[in-house]
Coordinates of C-alpha atoms (C1' of nucleotides) in Angstrom, one line a residue:
Chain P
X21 CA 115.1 100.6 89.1
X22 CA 114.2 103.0 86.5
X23 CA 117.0 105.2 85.6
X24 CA 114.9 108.4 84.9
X25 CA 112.4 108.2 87.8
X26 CA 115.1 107.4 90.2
X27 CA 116.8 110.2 88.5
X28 CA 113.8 112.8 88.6
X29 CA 113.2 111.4 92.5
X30 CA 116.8 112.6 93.2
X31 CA 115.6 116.5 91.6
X32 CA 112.8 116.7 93.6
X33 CA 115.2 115.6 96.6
X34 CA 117.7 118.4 95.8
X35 CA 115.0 121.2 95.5
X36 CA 113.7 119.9 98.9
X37 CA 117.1 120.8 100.5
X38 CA 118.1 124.0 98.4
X39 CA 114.8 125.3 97.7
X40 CA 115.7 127.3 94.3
X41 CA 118.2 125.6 92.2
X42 CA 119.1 126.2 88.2
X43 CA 119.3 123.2 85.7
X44 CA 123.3 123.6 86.0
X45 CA 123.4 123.3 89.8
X46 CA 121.1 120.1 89.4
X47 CA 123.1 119.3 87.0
X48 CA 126.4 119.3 89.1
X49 CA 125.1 117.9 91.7
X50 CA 124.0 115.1 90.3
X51 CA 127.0 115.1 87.3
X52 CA 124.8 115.4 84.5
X53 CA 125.3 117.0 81.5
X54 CA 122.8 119.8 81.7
X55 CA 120.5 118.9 79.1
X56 CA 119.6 115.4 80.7
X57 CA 118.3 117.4 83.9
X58 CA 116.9 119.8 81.5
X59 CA 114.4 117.1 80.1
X60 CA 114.2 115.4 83.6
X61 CA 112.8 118.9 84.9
X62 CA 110.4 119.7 82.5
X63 CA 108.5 116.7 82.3
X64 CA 107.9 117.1 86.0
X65 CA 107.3 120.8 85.3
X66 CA 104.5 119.4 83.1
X67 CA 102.8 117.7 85.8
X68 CA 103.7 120.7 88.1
X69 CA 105.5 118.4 90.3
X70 CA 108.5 121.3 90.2
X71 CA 107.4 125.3 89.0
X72 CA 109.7 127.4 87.7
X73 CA 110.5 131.0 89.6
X74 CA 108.4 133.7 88.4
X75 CA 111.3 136.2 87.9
X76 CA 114.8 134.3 87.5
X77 CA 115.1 131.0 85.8
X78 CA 115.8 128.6 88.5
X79 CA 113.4 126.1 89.5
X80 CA 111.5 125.1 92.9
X81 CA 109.0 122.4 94.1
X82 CA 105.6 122.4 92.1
X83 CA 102.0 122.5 94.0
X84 CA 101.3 119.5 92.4
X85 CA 103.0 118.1 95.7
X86 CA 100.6 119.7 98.0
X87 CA 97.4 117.8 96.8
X88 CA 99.3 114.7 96.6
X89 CA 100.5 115.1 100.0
X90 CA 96.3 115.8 100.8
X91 CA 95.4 113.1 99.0
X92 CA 98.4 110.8 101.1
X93 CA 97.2 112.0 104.6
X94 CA 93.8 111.4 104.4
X95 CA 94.4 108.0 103.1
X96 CA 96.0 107.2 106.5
X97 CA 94.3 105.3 108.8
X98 CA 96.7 105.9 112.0
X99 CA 96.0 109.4 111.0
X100 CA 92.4 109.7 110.8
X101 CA 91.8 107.9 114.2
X102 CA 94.4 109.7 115.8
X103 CA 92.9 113.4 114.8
X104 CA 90.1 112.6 117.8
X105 CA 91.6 111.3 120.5
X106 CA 94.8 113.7 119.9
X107 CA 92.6 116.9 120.2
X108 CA 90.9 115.4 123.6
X109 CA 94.9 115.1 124.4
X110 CA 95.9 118.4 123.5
X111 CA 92.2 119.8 125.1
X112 CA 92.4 117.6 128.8
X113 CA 96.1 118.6 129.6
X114 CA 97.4 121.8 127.6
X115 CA 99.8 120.9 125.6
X116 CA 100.3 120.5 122.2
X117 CA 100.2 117.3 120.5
X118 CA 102.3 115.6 117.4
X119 CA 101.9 112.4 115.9
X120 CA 105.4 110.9 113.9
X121 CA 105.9 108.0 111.4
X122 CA 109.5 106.9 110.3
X123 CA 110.9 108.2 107.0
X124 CA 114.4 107.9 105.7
X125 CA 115.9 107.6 108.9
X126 CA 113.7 111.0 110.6
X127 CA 110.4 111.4 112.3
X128 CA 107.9 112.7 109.7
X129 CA 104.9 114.6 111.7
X130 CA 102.1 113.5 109.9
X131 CA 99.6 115.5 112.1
X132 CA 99.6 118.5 115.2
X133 CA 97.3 119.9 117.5
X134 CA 98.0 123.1 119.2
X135 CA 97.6 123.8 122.7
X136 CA 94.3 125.3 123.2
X137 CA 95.3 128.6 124.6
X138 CA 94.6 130.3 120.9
X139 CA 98.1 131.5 120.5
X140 CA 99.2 131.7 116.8
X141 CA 100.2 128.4 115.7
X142 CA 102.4 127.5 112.7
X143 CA 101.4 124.4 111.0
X144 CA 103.8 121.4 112.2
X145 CA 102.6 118.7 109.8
X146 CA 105.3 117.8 107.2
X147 CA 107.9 118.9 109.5
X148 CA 111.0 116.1 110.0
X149 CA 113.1 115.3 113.2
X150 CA 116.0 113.4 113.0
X151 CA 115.3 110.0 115.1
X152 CA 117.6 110.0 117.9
X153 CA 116.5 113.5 119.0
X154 CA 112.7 112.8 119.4
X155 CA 110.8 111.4 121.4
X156 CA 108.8 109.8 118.0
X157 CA 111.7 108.7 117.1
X158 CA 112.9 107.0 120.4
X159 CA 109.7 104.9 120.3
X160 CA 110.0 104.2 116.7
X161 CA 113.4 103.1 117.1
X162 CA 112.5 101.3 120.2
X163 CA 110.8 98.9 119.0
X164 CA 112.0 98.5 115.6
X165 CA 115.0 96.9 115.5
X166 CA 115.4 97.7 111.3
X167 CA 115.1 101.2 111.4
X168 CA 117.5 101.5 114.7
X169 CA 120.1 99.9 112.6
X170 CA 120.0 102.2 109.9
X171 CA 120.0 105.2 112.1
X172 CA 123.0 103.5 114.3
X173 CA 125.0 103.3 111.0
X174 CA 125.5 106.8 110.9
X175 CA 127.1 109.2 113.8
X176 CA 124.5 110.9 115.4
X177 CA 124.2 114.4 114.8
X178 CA 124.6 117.0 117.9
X179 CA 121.4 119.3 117.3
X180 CA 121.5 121.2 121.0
X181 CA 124.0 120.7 124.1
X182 CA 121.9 118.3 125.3
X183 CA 121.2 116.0 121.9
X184 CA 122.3 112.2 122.9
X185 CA 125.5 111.5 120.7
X186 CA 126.7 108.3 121.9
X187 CA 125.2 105.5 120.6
X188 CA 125.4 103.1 123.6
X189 CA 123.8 106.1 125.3
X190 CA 120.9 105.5 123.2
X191 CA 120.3 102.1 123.2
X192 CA 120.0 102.0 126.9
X193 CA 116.9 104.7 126.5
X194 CA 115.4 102.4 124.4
X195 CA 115.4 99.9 127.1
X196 CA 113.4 102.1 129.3
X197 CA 111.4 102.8 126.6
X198 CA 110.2 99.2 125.8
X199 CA 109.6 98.9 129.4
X200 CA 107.8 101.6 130.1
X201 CA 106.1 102.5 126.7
X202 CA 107.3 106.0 127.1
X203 CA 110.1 108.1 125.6
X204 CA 111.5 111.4 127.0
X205 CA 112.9 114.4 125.1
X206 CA 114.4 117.0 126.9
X207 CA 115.7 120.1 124.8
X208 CA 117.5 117.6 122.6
X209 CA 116.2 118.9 119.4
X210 CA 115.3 122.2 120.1
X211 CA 116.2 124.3 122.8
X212 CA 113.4 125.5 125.3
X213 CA 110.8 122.4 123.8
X214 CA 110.7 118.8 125.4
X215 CA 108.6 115.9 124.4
X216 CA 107.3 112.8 125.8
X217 CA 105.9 110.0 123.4
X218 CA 103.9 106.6 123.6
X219 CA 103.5 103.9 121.3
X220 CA 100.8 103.3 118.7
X221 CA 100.0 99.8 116.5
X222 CA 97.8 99.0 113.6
X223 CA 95.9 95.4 113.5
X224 CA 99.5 93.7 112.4
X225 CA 100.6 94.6 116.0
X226 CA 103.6 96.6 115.2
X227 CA 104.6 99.8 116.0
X228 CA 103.9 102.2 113.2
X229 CA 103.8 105.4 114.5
X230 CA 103.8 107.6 117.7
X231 CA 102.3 110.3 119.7
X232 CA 103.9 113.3 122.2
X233 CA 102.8 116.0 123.8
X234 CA 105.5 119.3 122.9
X235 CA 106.2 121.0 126.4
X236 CA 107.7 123.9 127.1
X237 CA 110.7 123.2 129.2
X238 CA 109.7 125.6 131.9
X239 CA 107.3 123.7 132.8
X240 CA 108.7 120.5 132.8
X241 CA 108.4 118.4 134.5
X242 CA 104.8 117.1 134.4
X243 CA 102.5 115.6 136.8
X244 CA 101.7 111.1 136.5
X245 CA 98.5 112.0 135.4
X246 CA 99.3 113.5 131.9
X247 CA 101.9 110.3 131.2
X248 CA 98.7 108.3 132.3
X249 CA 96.5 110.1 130.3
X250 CA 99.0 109.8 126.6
X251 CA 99.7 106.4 127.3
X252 CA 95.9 105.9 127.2
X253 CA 95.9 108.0 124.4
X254 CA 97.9 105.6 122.2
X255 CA 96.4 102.6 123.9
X256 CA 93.2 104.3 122.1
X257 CA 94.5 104.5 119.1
X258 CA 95.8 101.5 118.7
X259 CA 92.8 99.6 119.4
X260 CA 91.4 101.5 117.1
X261 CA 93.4 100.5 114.8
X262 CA 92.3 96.8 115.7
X263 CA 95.9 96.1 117.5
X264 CA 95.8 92.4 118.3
X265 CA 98.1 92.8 122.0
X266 CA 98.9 95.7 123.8
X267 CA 101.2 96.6 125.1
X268 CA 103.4 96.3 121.9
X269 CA 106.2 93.8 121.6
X270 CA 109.8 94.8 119.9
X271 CA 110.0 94.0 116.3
Chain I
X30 CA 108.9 114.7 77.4
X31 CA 110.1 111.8 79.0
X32 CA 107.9 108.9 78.7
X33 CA 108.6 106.9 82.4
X34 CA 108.4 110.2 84.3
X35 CA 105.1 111.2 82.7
X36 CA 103.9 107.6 83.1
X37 CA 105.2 107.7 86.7
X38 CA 103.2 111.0 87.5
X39 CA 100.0 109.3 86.0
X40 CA 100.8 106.4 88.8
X41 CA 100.3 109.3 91.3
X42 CA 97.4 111.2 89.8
X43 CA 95.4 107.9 89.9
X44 CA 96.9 106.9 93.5
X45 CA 95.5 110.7 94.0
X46 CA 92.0 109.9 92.9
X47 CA 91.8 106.3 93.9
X48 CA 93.7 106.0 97.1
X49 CA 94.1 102.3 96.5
X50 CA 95.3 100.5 93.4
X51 CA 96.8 97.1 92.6
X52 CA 99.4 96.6 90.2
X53 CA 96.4 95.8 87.3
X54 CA 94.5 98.1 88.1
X55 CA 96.9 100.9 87.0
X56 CA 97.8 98.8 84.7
X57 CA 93.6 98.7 83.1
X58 CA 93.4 102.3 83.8
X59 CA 96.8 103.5 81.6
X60 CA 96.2 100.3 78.7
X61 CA 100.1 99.3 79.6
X62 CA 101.3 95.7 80.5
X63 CA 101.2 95.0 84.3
X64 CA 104.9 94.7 84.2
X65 CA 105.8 98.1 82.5
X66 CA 103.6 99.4 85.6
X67 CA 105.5 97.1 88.2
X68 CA 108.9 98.6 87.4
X69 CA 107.2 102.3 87.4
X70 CA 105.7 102.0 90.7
X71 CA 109.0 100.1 92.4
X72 CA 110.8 102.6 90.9
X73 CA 108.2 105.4 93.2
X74 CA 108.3 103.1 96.2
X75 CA 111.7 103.0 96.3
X76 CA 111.9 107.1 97.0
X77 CA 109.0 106.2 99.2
X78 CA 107.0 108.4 96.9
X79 CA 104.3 105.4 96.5
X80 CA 104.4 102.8 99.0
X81 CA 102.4 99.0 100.3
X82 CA 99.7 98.6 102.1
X83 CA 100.3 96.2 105.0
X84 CA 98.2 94.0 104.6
X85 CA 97.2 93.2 100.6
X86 CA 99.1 94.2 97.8
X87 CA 97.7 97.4 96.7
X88 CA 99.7 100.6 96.5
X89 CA 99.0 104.1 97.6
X90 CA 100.5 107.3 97.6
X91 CA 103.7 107.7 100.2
X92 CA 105.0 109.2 103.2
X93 CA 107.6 111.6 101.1
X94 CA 105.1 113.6 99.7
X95 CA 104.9 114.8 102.8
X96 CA 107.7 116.4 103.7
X97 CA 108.2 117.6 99.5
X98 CA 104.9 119.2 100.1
X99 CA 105.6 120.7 103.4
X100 CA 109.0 122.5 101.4
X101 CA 106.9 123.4 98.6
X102 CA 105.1 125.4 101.3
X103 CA 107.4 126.6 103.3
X104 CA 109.2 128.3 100.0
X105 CA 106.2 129.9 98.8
X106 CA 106.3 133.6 98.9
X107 CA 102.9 134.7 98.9
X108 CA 101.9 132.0 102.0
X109 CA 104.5 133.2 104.0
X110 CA 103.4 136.9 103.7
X111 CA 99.9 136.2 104.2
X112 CA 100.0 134.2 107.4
X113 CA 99.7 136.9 109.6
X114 CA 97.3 139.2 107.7
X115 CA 95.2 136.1 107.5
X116 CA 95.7 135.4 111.5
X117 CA 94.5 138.8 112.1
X118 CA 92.0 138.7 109.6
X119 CA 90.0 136.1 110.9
X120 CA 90.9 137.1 114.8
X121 CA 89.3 140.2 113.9
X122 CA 86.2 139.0 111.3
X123 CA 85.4 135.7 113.4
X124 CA 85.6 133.7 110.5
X125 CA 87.9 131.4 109.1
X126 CA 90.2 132.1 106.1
X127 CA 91.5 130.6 103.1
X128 CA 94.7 131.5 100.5
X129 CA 94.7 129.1 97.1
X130 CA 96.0 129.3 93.9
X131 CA 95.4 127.6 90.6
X132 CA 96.4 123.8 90.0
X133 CA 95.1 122.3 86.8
X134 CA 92.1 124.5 86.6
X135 CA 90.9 124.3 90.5
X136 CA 91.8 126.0 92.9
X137 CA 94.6 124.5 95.8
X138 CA 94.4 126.1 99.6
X139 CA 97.7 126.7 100.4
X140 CA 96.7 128.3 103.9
X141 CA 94.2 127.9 106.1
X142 CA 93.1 129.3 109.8
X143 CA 90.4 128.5 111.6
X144 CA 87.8 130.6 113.2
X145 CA 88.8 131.9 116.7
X146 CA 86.1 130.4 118.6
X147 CA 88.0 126.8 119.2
X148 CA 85.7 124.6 117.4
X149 CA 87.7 120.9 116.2
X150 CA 89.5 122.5 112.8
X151 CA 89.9 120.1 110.0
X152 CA 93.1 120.7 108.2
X153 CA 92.0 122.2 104.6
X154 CA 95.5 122.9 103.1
X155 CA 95.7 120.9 100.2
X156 CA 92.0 120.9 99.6
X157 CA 91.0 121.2 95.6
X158 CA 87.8 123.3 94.9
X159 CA 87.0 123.4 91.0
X160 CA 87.5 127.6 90.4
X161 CA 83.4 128.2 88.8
X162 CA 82.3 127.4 92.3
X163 CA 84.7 128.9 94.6
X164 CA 84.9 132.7 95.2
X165 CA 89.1 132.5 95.1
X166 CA 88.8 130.7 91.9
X167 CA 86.0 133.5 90.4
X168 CA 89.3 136.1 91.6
X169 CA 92.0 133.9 89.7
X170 CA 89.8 133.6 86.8
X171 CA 88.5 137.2 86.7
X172 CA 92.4 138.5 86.6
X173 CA 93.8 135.6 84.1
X174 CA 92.2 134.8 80.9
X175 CA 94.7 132.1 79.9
X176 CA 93.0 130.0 83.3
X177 CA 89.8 131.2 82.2
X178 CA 90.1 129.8 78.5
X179 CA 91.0 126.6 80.2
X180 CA 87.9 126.3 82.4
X181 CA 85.5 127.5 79.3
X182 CA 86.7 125.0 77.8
X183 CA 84.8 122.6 79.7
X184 CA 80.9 122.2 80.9
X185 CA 81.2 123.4 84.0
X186 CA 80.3 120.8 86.7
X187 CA 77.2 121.5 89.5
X188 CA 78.2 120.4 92.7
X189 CA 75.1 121.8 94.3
X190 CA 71.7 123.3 93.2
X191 CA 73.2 127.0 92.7
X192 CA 76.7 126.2 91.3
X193 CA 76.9 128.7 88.2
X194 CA 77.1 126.0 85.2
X195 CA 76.1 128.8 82.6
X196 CA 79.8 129.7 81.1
X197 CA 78.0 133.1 80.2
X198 CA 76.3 133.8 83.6
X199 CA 80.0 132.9 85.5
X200 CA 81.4 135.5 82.8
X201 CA 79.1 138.1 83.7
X202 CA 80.4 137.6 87.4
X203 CA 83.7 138.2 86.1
X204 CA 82.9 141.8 85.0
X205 CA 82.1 142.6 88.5
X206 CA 85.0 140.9 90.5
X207 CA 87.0 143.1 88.1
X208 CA 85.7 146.1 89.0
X209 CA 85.0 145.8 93.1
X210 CA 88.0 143.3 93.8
X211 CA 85.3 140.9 95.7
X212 CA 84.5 137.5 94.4
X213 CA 81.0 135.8 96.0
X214 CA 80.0 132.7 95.9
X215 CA 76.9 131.4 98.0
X216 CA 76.6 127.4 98.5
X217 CA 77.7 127.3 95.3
X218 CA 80.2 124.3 95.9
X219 CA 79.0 123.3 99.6
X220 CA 75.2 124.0 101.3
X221 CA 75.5 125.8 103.9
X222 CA 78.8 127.9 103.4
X223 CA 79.5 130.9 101.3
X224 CA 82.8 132.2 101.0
X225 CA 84.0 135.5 99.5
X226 CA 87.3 136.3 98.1
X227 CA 89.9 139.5 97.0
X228 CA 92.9 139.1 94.0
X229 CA 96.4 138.8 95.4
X230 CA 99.1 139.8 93.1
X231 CA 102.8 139.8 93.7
X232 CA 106.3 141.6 92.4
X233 CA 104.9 141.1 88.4
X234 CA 101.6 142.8 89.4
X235 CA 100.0 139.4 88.5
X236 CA 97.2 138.1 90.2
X237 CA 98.5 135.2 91.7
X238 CA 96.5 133.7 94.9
X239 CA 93.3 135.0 96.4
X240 CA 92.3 135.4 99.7
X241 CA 89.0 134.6 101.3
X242 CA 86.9 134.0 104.1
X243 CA 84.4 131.3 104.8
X244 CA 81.0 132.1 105.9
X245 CA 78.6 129.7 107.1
X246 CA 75.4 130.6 105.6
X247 CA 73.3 131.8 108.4
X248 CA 75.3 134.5 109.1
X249 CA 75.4 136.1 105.5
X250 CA 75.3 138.8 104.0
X251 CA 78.1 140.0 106.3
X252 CA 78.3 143.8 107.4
X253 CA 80.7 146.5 104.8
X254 CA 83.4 146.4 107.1
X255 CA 84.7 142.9 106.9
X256 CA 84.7 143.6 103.1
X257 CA 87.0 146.0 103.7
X258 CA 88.5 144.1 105.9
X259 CA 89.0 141.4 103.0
X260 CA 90.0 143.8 100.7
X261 CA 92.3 145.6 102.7
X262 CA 94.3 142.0 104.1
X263 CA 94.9 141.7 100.2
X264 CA 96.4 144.5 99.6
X265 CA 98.3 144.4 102.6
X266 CA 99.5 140.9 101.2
X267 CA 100.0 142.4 98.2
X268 CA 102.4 145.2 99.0
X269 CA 104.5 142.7 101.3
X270 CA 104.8 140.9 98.1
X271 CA 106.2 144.2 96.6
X272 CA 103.3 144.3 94.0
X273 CA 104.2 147.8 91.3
X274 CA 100.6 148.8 91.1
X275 CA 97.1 148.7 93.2
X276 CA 94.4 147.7 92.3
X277 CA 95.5 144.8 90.0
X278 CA 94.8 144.5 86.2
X279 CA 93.6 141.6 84.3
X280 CA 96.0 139.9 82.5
Chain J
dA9 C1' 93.6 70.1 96.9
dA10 C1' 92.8 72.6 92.7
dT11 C1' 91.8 76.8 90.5
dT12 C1' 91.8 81.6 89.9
dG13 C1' 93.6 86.1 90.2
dC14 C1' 97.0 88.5 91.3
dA15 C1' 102.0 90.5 91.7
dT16 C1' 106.5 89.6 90.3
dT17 C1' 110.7 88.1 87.6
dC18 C1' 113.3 87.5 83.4
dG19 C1' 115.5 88.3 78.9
dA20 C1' 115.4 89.9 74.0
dC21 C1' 114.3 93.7 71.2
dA22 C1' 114.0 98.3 69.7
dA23 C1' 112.1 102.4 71.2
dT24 C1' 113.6 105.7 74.2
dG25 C1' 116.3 108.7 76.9
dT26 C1' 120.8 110.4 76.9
dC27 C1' 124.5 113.2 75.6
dG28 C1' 127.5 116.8 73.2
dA29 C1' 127.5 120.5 70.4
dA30 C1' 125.2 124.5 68.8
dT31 C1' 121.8 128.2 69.6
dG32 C1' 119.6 131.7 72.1
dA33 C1' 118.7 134.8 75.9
dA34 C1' 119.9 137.5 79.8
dC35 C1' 122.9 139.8 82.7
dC36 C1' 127.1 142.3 84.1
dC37 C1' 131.1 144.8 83.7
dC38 C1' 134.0 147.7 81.3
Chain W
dG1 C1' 126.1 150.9 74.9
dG2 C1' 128.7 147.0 73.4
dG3 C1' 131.2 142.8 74.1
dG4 C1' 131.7 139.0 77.0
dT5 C1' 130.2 135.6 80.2
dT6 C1' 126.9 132.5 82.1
dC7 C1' 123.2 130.3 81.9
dA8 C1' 118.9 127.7 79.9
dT9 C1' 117.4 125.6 76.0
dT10 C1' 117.1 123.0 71.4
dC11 C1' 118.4 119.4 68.2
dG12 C1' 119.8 115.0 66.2
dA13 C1' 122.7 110.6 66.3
dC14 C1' 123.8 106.9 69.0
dA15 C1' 123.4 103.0 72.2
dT16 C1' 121.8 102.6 76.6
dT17 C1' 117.7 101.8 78.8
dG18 C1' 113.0 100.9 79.5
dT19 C1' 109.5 98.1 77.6
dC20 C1' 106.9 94.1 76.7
dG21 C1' 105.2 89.1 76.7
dA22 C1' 105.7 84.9 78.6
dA23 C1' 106.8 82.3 82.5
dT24 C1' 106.9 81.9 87.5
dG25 C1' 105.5 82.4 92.1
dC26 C1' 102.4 83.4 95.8
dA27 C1' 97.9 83.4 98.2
dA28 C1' 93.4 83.4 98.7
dT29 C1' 88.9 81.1 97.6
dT30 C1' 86.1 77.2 96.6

DNA sequence: AATTGCATTCGACAATGTCGAATGAACCCC
DNA sequence: GGGGTTCATTCGACATTGTCGAATGCAATT
């Protein structure tokens, strides 16, 4: 491993939890002398990767990160055949839809569409949910044995009342979830939001990402139909994707 | 500068513009040794800032940029401010609107919402326009010389039949944004949409992100009070932002 | 089965990044 | 308004660290 890009990775990392930080708090948290993370920062200030604050001298992520991010997206193949079949989704039953991918241990939302009742919607994509209180991540977990490990090293953090603490707790969800290609949410993240989630495989056959539907919890619960109708969803995408067997087996 | 982290971000900006490289092919395109590169990339994959493809060996850009690029966002002043302005903006115009700023001489959307009639929206955040043919790039330019010395500095590409590529004819445009706060710009980077933009500036009094709205060219020349409109969602920007003087000055 | 085109591993060398001390700038408090 | 404090920033010597070339391993292609 590189010493300085491993080091420079682990800046960018603080400034994505602390938003504005000055060389010396870099420089503590990482226990640096200050004029190592001084160098470290301005060659990624050269490449815009991190921007220094117009007034004040502390430093913050770099738009440089924005068109690599773009770039990143659109190279995504679960993405770009999702984007369809998601809107019909979103369109046929009124909710909003999310699709998730597994990064360090959270659900990264890689894309959103919002219900289609034209109220003002802030842009989900980017956003990251820790596993074990997402639907995503249930099904990601599910049937990936490797990432459930990791997350099952740690104690699972309580988000809401109702986030699922206990790990034997969990792994009997995911036991449903195999079974019945569906994970449930229900205000364990967020309070007032549930989620339900399905499956989705590229040609390999494994499971590399998954969509939900967000629903308000006032109008839980919902009809067979609009399970029936996301199941088919990922079903869609997957074979899309050129899936060789559906439904997916546990990895 | 630090020689791996600049050589690391090169790894990115050709991941940007390639999608998908193999370890020699980086290698070719920076004249290193295909080992040097190998231990720069693992070094990236490891903060999942590059990662594999599945199947075959080539690298592309990774999930993390993501979620740094979703931060970089989300800590972003000006974006934050201009959400709703923008949301009633278009609600009110019936077209969509854009916010960018400047990133190595093009201009970036950091925000983007879609017309109100509920036609399929593609995601345009992180979307790179060069500045000559984009009206928020003519307002960036206009108000900062230093970007403007950048851009002269090169021919300037045609992307279409009426992208200005005269450096004398764009400066000429310049005088006018100036003076009435309105950028134009008519199929100048894609046929069939026109988009015209007004100067942002913030707590300096800098210019520093333009708005705009898109027009799809059968419905130009649009009527005097949506360039109010414009003008006056800038402003109101603008003073949010705390900005010491109105209208802006070059810089 | 042999060959080609890759990615990947390894170890020696020296170029490179690192560190500590010195400088400079900005801010705050008295 | 001046002295003090807290930062960011610069600089140069040192040795740690990244670099490179050669060797290996893997897989696809013929």
């Amino acid at each position: 491993m590189i010493q300085s890009i491993d080091r420079a990775a682990k800046v960018l990392n603080l400034l994505q939890g602390a938003r504005h930080l000055g060389i010396s708090d870099l420089a503590a948290a990482m226990e640096l002398p200050p004029s190592t993370v001084h160098g470290i920062v301005k060659a990624l200030q050269a490449h815009k990767l991190v921007a220094q604050e117009r007034i004040g001298n502390r430093y913050v992520l770099g738009p440089a990160l924005v068109k690599l991010s773009s770039v990143y997206l659109d190279t995504l193949d679960v993405r770009a055949r999702a984007i369809r079949w998601m809107h019909d989704l979103s369109r046929e039953t009124g909710f909003a839809s999310r699709l998730g991918v597994e990064l360090f241990g959270d659900v990264l939302v890689i894309h959103h569409d919002g219900r289609p009742d034209g109220s003002e919607q802030m842009p989900e994509t980017g956003a990251s949910i820790p596993s074990h209180a997402s639907a995503i991540g249930k099904v990601l977990l599910a049937f990936n044995s490797e990432h459930a490990d990791d997350v099952f090293a740690n104690p699972l953090r309580e988000l809401t009342g109702y986030t699922i603490t206990d790990a034997q707790e969990l792994a009997d969800d995911f036991m449903s979830v195999r079974k019945n290609l569906i994970a449930y949410e229900n205000e364990e993240a967020v309070i007032g939001e549930s989620s339900i989630a399905a499956p989705v495989c590229d040609s390999t056959g494994d499971v590399v990402a998954a969509v939900a539907i967000v629903i308000p919890s006032n109008e839980t619960p919902v009809d067979e139909a609009t399970l029936t109708r996301l199941i088919e969803t990922a079903r869609n995408i997957s074979r899309d994707l050129g899936t060789p067997s559906w439904p997916p087996t546990p990895n």
